[in-house]
Amino acid sequence: TVAGVVSRWYFYSGVTAIPHNPTVTALKKSVTSSFGSICFGSLLVALIKTIRTLVIGIRNQAQKGNNPVLAIIASCVSCVLSMFDRL
């Protein structure tokens, strides 16, 4: 909703007829036509966080069980998944 309001302000800044109540317009667009994209993005974030939690658990078990190869592989996978968090 904030992005919709800011975009309306930016693109309509030189126009005298700014749309009435841009917050409601942005909310309506996010709940109707953009809702699928919002849900898909949330699903991707949840999947990445779940996989990262599982990999951290595997890494901890590998460290406790003296399995350095598995611990290194799990650390590498955890590093790659943490890069997705920064995007």
XYZ file of C-alpha atoms in Angstrom:
87
model
C 0.000 0.000 0.000
C 2.852 2.371 0.802
C 4.516 1.679 -2.554
C 1.235 2.383 -4.347
C 0.779 5.715 -2.582
C 4.379 6.769 -3.228
C 4.134 5.813 -6.909
C 0.949 7.844 -7.287
C 2.661 10.828 -5.665
C 5.726 10.446 -7.912
C 3.932 9.969 -11.217
C 1.175 12.511 -10.556
C 3.410 15.209 -9.029
C 3.207 17.529 -12.052
C -0.478 16.881 -12.746
C -3.132 19.022 -11.111
C -5.708 16.200 -10.900
C -4.159 13.800 -8.356
C -6.479 10.804 -7.823
C -8.756 11.079 -4.820
C -7.633 8.950 -1.857
C -4.644 7.062 -3.311
C -4.370 4.847 -0.211
C -7.701 3.149 -0.888
C -6.806 2.769 -4.569
C -3.466 1.125 -3.680
C -5.129 -1.166 -1.129
C -7.776 -2.209 -3.654
C -5.094 -3.019 -6.247
C -3.006 -5.022 -3.757
C -6.012 -7.047 -2.581
C -7.362 -7.768 -6.073
C -4.975 -7.922 -9.020
C -1.649 -8.107 -7.142
C -2.769 -10.534 -4.437
C -1.412 -13.623 -6.203
C 2.049 -12.093 -6.548
C 2.056 -11.131 -2.880
C 1.069 -14.674 -1.862
C 3.650 -16.259 -4.156
C 6.410 -14.045 -2.743
C 5.391 -14.963 0.799
C 5.436 -18.651 -0.126
C 8.963 -18.355 -1.509
C 10.181 -16.598 1.641
C 8.606 -19.266 3.862
C 10.131 -22.103 1.826
C 13.612 -20.597 1.892
C 13.451 -19.987 5.642
C 12.219 -23.547 6.269
C 14.978 -25.072 4.174
C 17.554 -22.859 5.880
C 16.333 -23.965 9.325
C 16.575 -27.625 8.275
C 20.089 -27.114 6.922
C 21.201 -25.418 10.151
C 19.800 -28.390 12.111
C 21.671 -30.827 9.870
C 24.853 -28.810 10.290
C 24.522 -28.847 14.086
C 23.920 -32.613 14.102
C 26.933 -33.124 11.837
C 29.130 -31.078 14.158
C 27.966 -33.069 17.195
C 28.488 -36.372 15.376
C 32.001 -35.505 14.177
C 31.083 -35.517 10.494
C 33.117 -32.594 9.092
C 32.248 -33.221 5.426
C 28.513 -32.980 6.043
C 29.054 -29.951 8.289
C 30.989 -28.166 5.516
C 28.345 -29.000 2.896
C 25.562 -27.810 5.201
C 27.489 -24.601 5.923
C 27.876 -23.924 2.202
C 24.175 -24.514 1.549
C 23.302 -22.298 4.521
C 25.541 -19.561 3.095
C 23.825 -19.728 -0.300
C 20.379 -19.593 1.324
C 21.404 -16.609 3.445
C 22.215 -14.780 0.205
C 18.556 -15.149 -0.773
C 17.579 -13.499 2.517
C 19.574 -10.421 1.569
C 17.750 -10.026 -1.734
